[in-house]
Amino acid sequence: MRLLSLTLQNFRSYPTLRFPCSGGMHLLVGPNGAGKTNVLEAIALLGLGRSCRGVRMAHLGHWGSSFFRVRGDGKSDHSRETSVEVVFESQPSRMAYFLRDGQVPLRKFLGRFPVAIFLPDDLHLFRGSPQLRRRFLNRILTQVCPWYLPQLLKYRHVLNQRNGLLKHVPLPSAAEFLPWEQKLAHLGSSITLARLEFLETLQLTFLRELTSIGLLWSDVLFRYMRATVSRDAFALEQEYLSLLQASRARDILLRSTTTGVHREDWRIEVQGRDLVTFASRGEQRLVFLALLLLAAAYLELRRLEKPVVLLDDLFSELDIEHQQILLQMLSSFQVFITATRVPQDAPGELWQVESGRVVVGDRACSVP
């Protein structure tokens, strides 16, 4: 997939903006706060259907505006022209998704414009909180499984309902808990199985990818950490239900649901040891770069389209050697990179980002 042009209206710091895109590397350079990340967030919105930074839709609009619009015109890897568009209105609050100018439900919109986005927090993926690692899985799976995001949102809604019961005075009966626990078990089982399949697919070529960037390790494993063991959907659902019922007394004391996919985690092990304790910081960065490319390749495998790769301020965390490795790894993708200064020997098109506009060469891109 190649983005040919991007149009923003009342999005973040851009009242209006429209600019063409080339097929290769794009460097968005400017000071902090200039609006570089806002451009990446807009592109990511076209693939994820929501903010890649976890921001509510109502907070993405330009200050004082009642709506925003993000549109991308592009061409598929099979040379088919296409367009994707997201529109939000605040009164009443509603979202609308469009493919080739026809409105579609979210489930049909997701993944039609695949994006692989990596934020500064992702470099702390291995040392950071489990929430970071779950977010990494969710960003990819949202685009390859049409049901994944709706299922995940339903799971969060049901989880909030059960947590509400746990805090209720007087305490509800077991019969009142059971319907919510059954729903959590049903929704959670499919989410877990999708995550397992994704990690197992990455596992197939992960060692080879590590070797190609100079990490000559053996016995490298993705481990998904969960309280369950089943791989059959029905058996896993029953296992989750049993765990929820068994933990109910503890959950009442803590006033929170302590078991389920919202508590699960994953890690990389090298020769039986957690990557965080086995590898140096420099080696962990190399592992992250390998994971970055594998995630992009997985999207291409499942969507039959190369994703657009979005890298937010990644160069500030990498030395020159690692920057060159990254650029070489991504040479076959359309890439948008933000930076506060021009990286050494960086190829591609340079865009200067200033407050409310993007300047390509000496030409400012905007909508009248």
Short mmCIF file of C-alpha atoms in Angstrom, two decimals:
data_model
loop_
_atom_site.label_atom_id
_atom_site.label_comp_id
_atom_site.label_asym_id
_atom_site.label_seq_id
_atom_site.Cartn_x
_atom_site.Cartn_y
_atom_site.Cartn_z
CA MET A 1 0.00 0.00 0.00
CA ARG A 2 1.21 3.51 -0.83
CA LEU A 3 -0.27 6.74 0.49
CA LEU A 4 -0.45 9.24 -2.39
CA SER A 5 -1.96 12.18 -0.50
CA LEU A 6 -3.17 13.05 3.00
CA THR A 7 -5.92 15.56 3.82
CA LEU A 8 -6.60 16.85 7.33
CA GLN A 9 -9.43 19.12 8.41
CA ASN A 10 -9.68 20.33 12.01
CA PHE A 11 -7.35 17.56 13.19
CA ARG A 12 -5.09 18.29 16.16
CA SER A 13 -2.90 21.34 15.38
CA TYR A 14 -3.99 21.47 11.72
CA PRO A 15 -7.11 23.48 10.82
CA THR A 16 -6.52 22.45 7.20
CA LEU A 17 -3.72 20.54 5.52
CA ARG A 18 -3.31 18.63 2.28
CA PHE A 19 -0.09 17.32 0.80
CA PRO A 20 1.11 14.72 -1.71
CA CYS A 21 3.30 11.78 -0.71
CA SER A 22 6.00 9.92 -2.60
CA GLY A 23 6.46 6.17 -2.46
CA GLY A 24 9.58 5.92 -0.30
CA MET A 25 11.02 7.53 2.82
CA HIS A 26 9.59 10.73 4.32
CA LEU A 27 11.43 12.64 7.05
CA LEU A 28 9.23 15.02 9.07
CA VAL A 29 11.68 17.36 10.80
CA GLY A 30 10.89 20.13 13.25
CA PRO A 31 11.12 21.20 16.89
CA ASN A 32 9.17 19.51 19.66
CA GLY A 33 5.54 20.59 19.62
CA ALA A 34 5.54 21.52 15.93
CA GLY A 35 2.94 18.87 15.03
CA LYS A 36 5.09 16.07 13.58
CA THR A 37 3.49 13.31 15.64
CA ASN A 38 0.04 14.66 14.78
CA VAL A 39 0.70 13.81 11.12
CA LEU A 40 1.69 10.24 12.03
CA GLU A 41 -1.34 9.92 14.30
CA ALA A 42 -3.60 10.99 11.42
CA ILE A 43 -2.10 8.37 9.09
CA ALA A 44 -2.37 5.72 11.79
CA LEU A 45 -6.04 6.62 12.31
CA LEU A 46 -6.72 5.51 8.73
CA GLY A 47 -5.48 2.02 9.57
CA LEU A 48 -6.47 1.55 13.21
CA GLY A 49 -9.76 3.47 13.24
CA ARG A 50 -8.72 5.08 16.53
CA SER A 51 -5.84 7.03 18.05
CA CYS A 52 -2.56 5.13 18.22
CA ARG A 53 -1.78 7.14 21.37
CA GLY A 54 -4.87 6.00 23.24
CA VAL A 55 -6.57 9.41 23.06
CA ARG A 56 -10.36 9.66 22.94
CA MET A 57 -11.77 10.71 19.58
CA ALA A 58 -13.39 13.79 21.08
CA HIS A 59 -9.92 15.09 21.97
CA LEU A 60 -8.42 14.74 18.48
CA GLY A 61 -10.18 17.72 16.94
CA HIS A 62 -8.66 21.17 16.47
CA TRP A 63 -9.41 23.47 19.39
CA GLY A 64 -12.97 24.80 19.22
CA SER A 65 -14.04 22.65 16.25
CA SER A 66 -17.12 20.43 16.31
CA PHE A 67 -15.74 17.84 13.87
CA PHE A 68 -12.57 16.57 12.25
CA ARG A 69 -11.83 14.73 9.02
CA VAL A 70 -8.83 12.66 7.94
CA ARG A 71 -8.60 11.29 4.40
CA GLY A 72 -5.95 9.30 2.61
CA ASP A 73 -5.83 8.62 -1.11
CA GLY A 74 -3.57 5.80 -2.13
CA LYS A 75 -2.75 2.91 -4.40
CA SER A 76 -2.62 -0.74 -3.46
CA ASP A 77 0.35 -3.01 -4.19
CA HIS A 78 -1.79 -4.31 -7.07
CA SER A 79 -2.07 -0.77 -8.53
CA ARG A 80 -5.69 -0.30 -7.50
CA GLU A 81 -6.57 3.26 -6.53
CA THR A 82 -8.33 3.56 -3.20
CA SER A 83 -9.27 6.03 -0.48
CA VAL A 84 -9.88 5.77 3.24
CA GLU A 85 -11.51 8.43 5.39
CA VAL A 86 -12.47 8.97 9.03
CA VAL A 87 -14.94 11.66 10.12
CA PHE A 88 -15.85 12.53 13.71
CA GLU A 89 -18.68 14.80 14.88
CA SER A 90 -18.93 15.87 18.50
CA GLN A 91 -22.63 16.85 18.64
CA PRO A 92 -23.97 14.25 18.68
CA SER A 93 -20.81 12.22 19.20
CA ARG A 94 -20.38 9.81 16.28
CA MET A 95 -17.75 8.35 13.97
CA ALA A 96 -18.06 7.55 10.28
CA TYR A 97 -15.69 5.42 8.20
CA PHE A 98 -15.41 5.51 4.42
CA LEU A 99 -13.77 3.25 1.83
CA ARG A 100 -13.60 4.60 -1.72
CA ASP A 101 -16.12 7.28 -0.66
CA GLY A 102 -18.70 4.76 0.56
CA GLN A 103 -19.56 4.56 4.27
CA VAL A 104 -18.77 1.21 5.91
CA PRO A 105 -18.94 -0.21 9.44
CA LEU A 106 -15.74 -0.25 11.50
CA ARG A 107 -15.21 -4.00 11.07
CA LYS A 108 -14.99 -3.58 7.28
CA PHE A 109 -12.78 -0.51 7.57
CA LEU A 110 -10.07 -1.95 9.81
CA GLY A 111 -6.98 -3.24 8.05
CA ARG A 112 -7.86 -1.91 4.60
CA PHE A 113 -5.00 0.59 4.96
CA PRO A 114 -2.42 -1.38 6.98
CA VAL A 115 -0.02 0.63 9.13
CA ALA A 116 2.85 -0.42 11.38
CA ILE A 117 3.44 2.34 13.91
CA PHE A 118 6.15 2.51 16.54
CA LEU A 119 6.11 5.14 19.27
CA PRO A 120 8.92 6.22 21.62
CA ASP A 121 7.42 4.09 24.41
CA ASP A 122 7.86 0.99 22.24
CA LEU A 123 11.64 1.09 22.74
CA HIS A 124 10.84 0.29 26.37
CA LEU A 125 8.67 -2.62 25.26
CA PHE A 126 10.68 -5.28 27.07
CA ARG A 127 11.36 -3.35 30.30
CA GLY A 128 8.09 -1.43 30.48
CA SER A 129 4.67 -2.35 31.81
CA PRO A 130 2.57 -5.30 30.53
CA GLN A 131 0.12 -2.74 29.14
CA LEU A 132 2.77 -1.66 26.59
CA ARG A 133 3.21 -5.23 25.40
CA ARG A 134 -0.54 -5.87 25.16
CA ARG A 135 -0.92 -2.62 23.21
CA PHE A 136 1.71 -3.83 20.74
CA LEU A 137 -0.30 -7.01 20.11
CA ASN A 138 -3.58 -5.12 19.85
CA ARG A 139 -2.29 -2.64 17.25
CA ILE A 140 -1.34 -5.46 14.89
CA LEU A 141 -4.26 -7.81 15.50
CA THR A 142 -6.82 -5.02 15.09
CA GLN A 143 -5.78 -4.81 11.45
CA VAL A 144 -5.70 -8.51 10.55
CA CYS A 145 -8.74 -9.80 12.45
CA PRO A 146 -11.88 -7.76 11.67
CA TRP A 147 -13.55 -9.00 14.82
CA TYR A 148 -10.63 -8.30 17.17
CA LEU A 149 -11.21 -4.64 18.09
CA PRO A 150 -15.01 -4.97 18.51
CA GLN A 151 -14.38 -8.04 20.67
CA LEU A 152 -11.76 -6.22 22.72
CA LEU A 153 -14.06 -3.23 23.26
CA LYS A 154 -16.89 -5.53 24.34
CA TYR A 155 -14.50 -7.28 26.72
CA ARG A 156 -13.55 -3.94 28.31
CA HIS A 157 -17.23 -2.99 28.67
CA VAL A 158 -18.09 -6.29 30.36
CA LEU A 159 -15.00 -5.99 32.57
CA ASN A 160 -16.18 -2.58 33.75
CA GLN A 161 -19.59 -4.06 34.55
CA ARG A 162 -18.08 -6.83 36.67
CA ASN A 163 -15.75 -4.37 38.42
CA GLY A 164 -18.79 -2.23 39.18
CA LEU A 165 -20.48 -5.19 40.86
CA LEU A 166 -17.35 -5.84 42.92
CA LYS A 167 -17.61 -2.33 44.36
CA HIS A 168 -21.37 -2.44 44.92
CA VAL A 169 -22.84 -2.17 48.42
CA PRO A 170 -24.59 -4.36 49.40
CA LEU A 171 -22.66 -7.10 47.62
CA PRO A 172 -24.57 -8.69 44.70
CA SER A 173 -25.37 -12.41 44.69
CA ALA A 174 -23.36 -15.03 42.79
CA ALA A 175 -26.19 -15.24 40.26
CA GLU A 176 -25.67 -11.57 39.40
CA PHE A 177 -21.95 -12.11 38.77
CA LEU A 178 -22.37 -15.20 36.59
CA PRO A 179 -23.67 -13.60 33.33
CA TRP A 180 -20.80 -11.11 33.26
CA GLU A 181 -18.26 -13.82 34.00
CA GLN A 182 -19.63 -15.99 31.20
CA LYS A 183 -19.30 -13.08 28.77
CA LEU A 184 -15.75 -12.33 29.92
CA ALA A 185 -14.77 -15.97 29.44
CA HIS A 186 -16.29 -16.14 25.97
CA LEU A 187 -14.76 -12.88 24.72
CA GLY A 188 -11.41 -13.48 26.39
CA SER A 189 -10.86 -16.94 24.91
CA SER A 190 -10.90 -15.70 21.31
CA ILE A 191 -8.61 -12.75 22.14
CA THR A 192 -6.06 -15.05 23.78
CA LEU A 193 -6.08 -17.50 20.86
CA ALA A 194 -5.49 -14.67 18.37
CA ARG A 195 -2.55 -13.39 20.41
CA LEU A 196 -1.04 -16.86 20.64
CA GLU A 197 -1.32 -17.38 16.87
CA PHE A 198 0.38 -14.03 16.20
CA LEU A 199 3.35 -14.72 18.50
CA GLU A 200 3.75 -18.23 17.12
CA THR A 201 3.87 -16.85 13.57
CA LEU A 202 6.60 -14.38 14.58
CA GLN A 203 8.46 -17.25 16.21
CA LEU A 204 8.88 -19.04 12.86
CA THR A 205 11.39 -16.53 11.47
CA PHE A 206 12.47 -14.58 14.55
CA LEU A 207 15.79 -16.38 15.07
CA ARG A 208 16.71 -15.89 11.41
CA GLU A 209 15.89 -12.18 11.66
CA LEU A 210 18.07 -11.83 14.77
CA THR A 211 20.96 -13.56 13.01
CA SER A 212 20.69 -11.20 10.04
CA ILE A 213 21.32 -8.19 12.29
CA GLY A 214 24.25 -9.78 14.13
CA LEU A 215 22.69 -11.50 17.17
CA LEU A 216 24.01 -15.06 16.98
CA TRP A 217 21.78 -16.55 19.64
CA SER A 218 20.12 -19.93 19.89
CA ASP A 219 16.96 -21.04 21.66
CA VAL A 220 15.00 -17.76 21.43
CA LEU A 221 11.33 -18.05 22.41
CA PHE A 222 8.22 -15.87 22.59
CA ARG A 223 6.39 -16.81 25.79
CA TYR A 224 2.80 -15.74 26.34
CA MET A 225 2.11 -15.64 30.08
CA ARG A 226 -1.41 -16.57 31.10
CA ALA A 227 -3.19 -18.40 33.92
CA THR A 228 -4.80 -20.82 31.44
CA VAL A 229 -3.34 -23.69 29.39
CA SER A 230 -6.03 -24.76 26.90
CA ARG A 231 -5.79 -24.15 23.15
CA ASP A 232 -9.29 -25.36 22.27
CA ALA A 233 -11.75 -22.44 22.21
CA PHE A 234 -14.51 -24.13 24.23
CA ALA A 235 -12.12 -25.62 26.79
CA LEU A 236 -10.36 -22.27 27.17
CA GLU A 237 -13.68 -20.51 27.73
CA GLN A 238 -14.58 -22.96 30.49
CA GLU A 239 -11.14 -22.55 32.02
CA TYR A 240 -11.51 -18.76 32.14
CA LEU A 241 -14.97 -19.11 33.68
CA SER A 242 -13.63 -21.39 36.42
CA LEU A 243 -10.81 -18.95 37.19
CA LEU A 244 -13.19 -16.01 37.42
CA GLN A 245 -15.48 -17.88 39.80
CA ALA A 246 -12.54 -19.10 41.90
CA SER A 247 -11.09 -15.58 42.20
CA ARG A 248 -14.39 -13.90 43.05
CA ALA A 249 -13.76 -13.70 46.82
CA ARG A 250 -10.31 -12.19 46.28
CA ASP A 251 -11.65 -9.81 43.65
CA ILE A 252 -14.32 -8.58 46.08
CA LEU A 253 -11.62 -7.70 48.60
CA LEU A 254 -9.52 -5.94 45.95
CA ARG A 255 -12.61 -4.49 44.19
CA SER A 256 -11.10 -5.38 40.83
CA THR A 257 -11.02 -8.36 38.42
CA THR A 258 -7.60 -9.97 38.84
CA THR A 259 -7.69 -12.63 36.13
CA GLY A 260 -8.31 -12.47 32.39
CA VAL A 261 -6.76 -11.26 29.14
CA HIS A 262 -6.43 -7.74 30.58
CA ARG A 263 -3.80 -9.15 32.97
CA GLU A 264 -1.90 -11.35 30.53
CA ASP A 265 1.60 -10.58 29.29
CA TRP A 266 4.33 -11.83 26.98
CA ARG A 267 8.10 -11.77 26.89
CA ILE A 268 11.07 -12.98 24.88
CA GLU A 269 13.32 -15.61 26.44
CA VAL A 270 16.89 -16.40 25.35
CA GLN A 271 18.19 -19.76 26.51
CA GLY A 272 15.48 -19.86 29.16
CA ARG A 273 16.18 -16.36 30.53
CA ASP A 274 14.12 -13.21 30.17
CA LEU A 275 15.58 -10.96 27.47
CA VAL A 276 15.71 -8.07 29.97
CA THR A 277 18.21 -9.95 32.18
CA PHE A 278 20.04 -11.74 29.34
CA ALA A 279 20.74 -8.92 26.88
CA SER A 280 22.41 -5.52 27.11
CA ARG A 281 20.49 -2.35 26.31
CA GLY A 282 22.14 -2.24 22.88
CA GLU A 283 21.16 -5.84 22.16
CA GLN A 284 17.60 -5.16 23.27
CA ARG A 285 17.41 -2.33 20.73
CA LEU A 286 18.52 -4.73 18.01
CA VAL A 287 15.84 -7.20 19.10
CA PHE A 288 13.30 -4.39 18.93
CA LEU A 289 14.36 -3.55 15.37
CA ALA A 290 13.96 -7.21 14.38
CA LEU A 291 10.52 -7.26 15.98
CA LEU A 292 9.60 -4.06 14.14
CA LEU A 293 10.35 -5.61 10.76
CA LEU A 294 8.63 -8.90 11.61
CA ALA A 295 5.45 -7.07 12.62
CA ALA A 296 5.45 -5.21 9.29
CA ALA A 297 6.05 -8.51 7.44
CA TYR A 298 3.19 -10.15 9.36
CA LEU A 299 0.81 -7.38 8.28
CA GLU A 300 1.94 -7.86 4.69
CA LEU A 301 1.41 -11.63 4.97
CA ARG A 302 -2.10 -11.34 6.38
CA ARG A 303 -3.35 -8.31 4.42
CA LEU A 304 -1.49 -9.06 1.15
CA GLU A 305 -0.38 -5.41 1.21
CA LYS A 306 2.80 -3.82 2.49
CA PRO A 307 1.92 -1.62 5.47
CA VAL A 308 2.87 2.03 5.66
CA VAL A 309 5.49 2.27 8.42
CA LEU A 310 5.29 5.16 10.91
CA LEU A 311 8.23 5.85 13.24
CA ASP A 312 7.84 8.59 15.84
CA ASP A 313 11.12 10.10 17.07
CA LEU A 314 12.84 6.72 16.90
CA PHE A 315 16.20 8.10 15.75
CA SER A 316 16.69 10.00 19.00
CA GLU A 317 16.92 6.65 20.80
CA LEU A 318 19.27 4.95 18.31
CA ASP A 319 22.94 5.49 17.51
CA ILE A 320 24.04 6.05 13.91
CA GLU A 321 24.80 2.36 13.35
CA HIS A 322 21.34 1.30 14.45
CA GLN A 323 19.75 4.08 12.39
CA GLN A 324 21.44 2.75 9.27
CA ILE A 325 20.36 -0.82 10.06
CA LEU A 326 16.77 0.36 10.46
CA LEU A 327 16.75 2.31 7.20
CA GLN A 328 18.15 -0.67 5.32
CA MET A 329 15.58 -3.03 6.83
CA LEU A 330 12.71 -0.76 5.79
CA SER A 331 13.95 0.18 2.31
CA SER A 332 11.09 -1.67 0.57
CA PHE A 333 8.32 0.10 2.56
CA GLN A 334 6.77 3.54 2.42
CA VAL A 335 8.01 5.10 5.65
CA PHE A 336 7.20 8.29 7.59
CA ILE A 337 9.74 9.24 10.27
CA THR A 338 9.65 12.18 12.68
CA ALA A 339 12.83 13.76 14.05
CA THR A 340 13.95 17.02 15.63
CA ARG A 341 16.95 17.16 13.27
CA VAL A 342 17.92 15.56 9.97
CA PRO A 343 19.54 12.13 10.57
CA GLN A 344 22.98 11.55 9.07
CA ASP A 345 22.89 10.21 5.49
CA ALA A 346 19.12 9.74 5.68
CA PRO A 347 17.53 9.11 2.27
CA GLY A 348 14.10 10.22 1.16
CA GLU A 349 12.00 13.36 1.06
CA LEU A 350 12.55 16.01 3.70
CA TRP A 351 9.52 17.81 5.14
CA GLN A 352 9.92 20.75 7.48
CA VAL A 353 7.06 20.77 9.99
CA GLU A 354 6.10 24.12 11.44
CA SER A 355 3.10 25.16 13.49
CA GLY A 356 0.03 24.30 11.42
CA ARG A 357 1.80 23.53 8.15
CA VAL A 358 4.21 21.16 6.40
CA VAL A 359 6.83 22.55 4.03
CA VAL A 360 8.23 20.31 1.29
CA GLY A 361 11.32 22.03 -0.05
CA ASP A 362 10.26 25.68 -0.32
CA ARG A 363 6.56 24.89 -0.81
CA ALA A 364 4.05 24.96 2.04
CA CYS A 365 1.31 22.34 1.81
CA SER A 366 -2.12 23.45 2.98
CA VAL A 367 -5.76 23.69 2.04
CA PRO A 368 -7.14 27.14 1.29
#
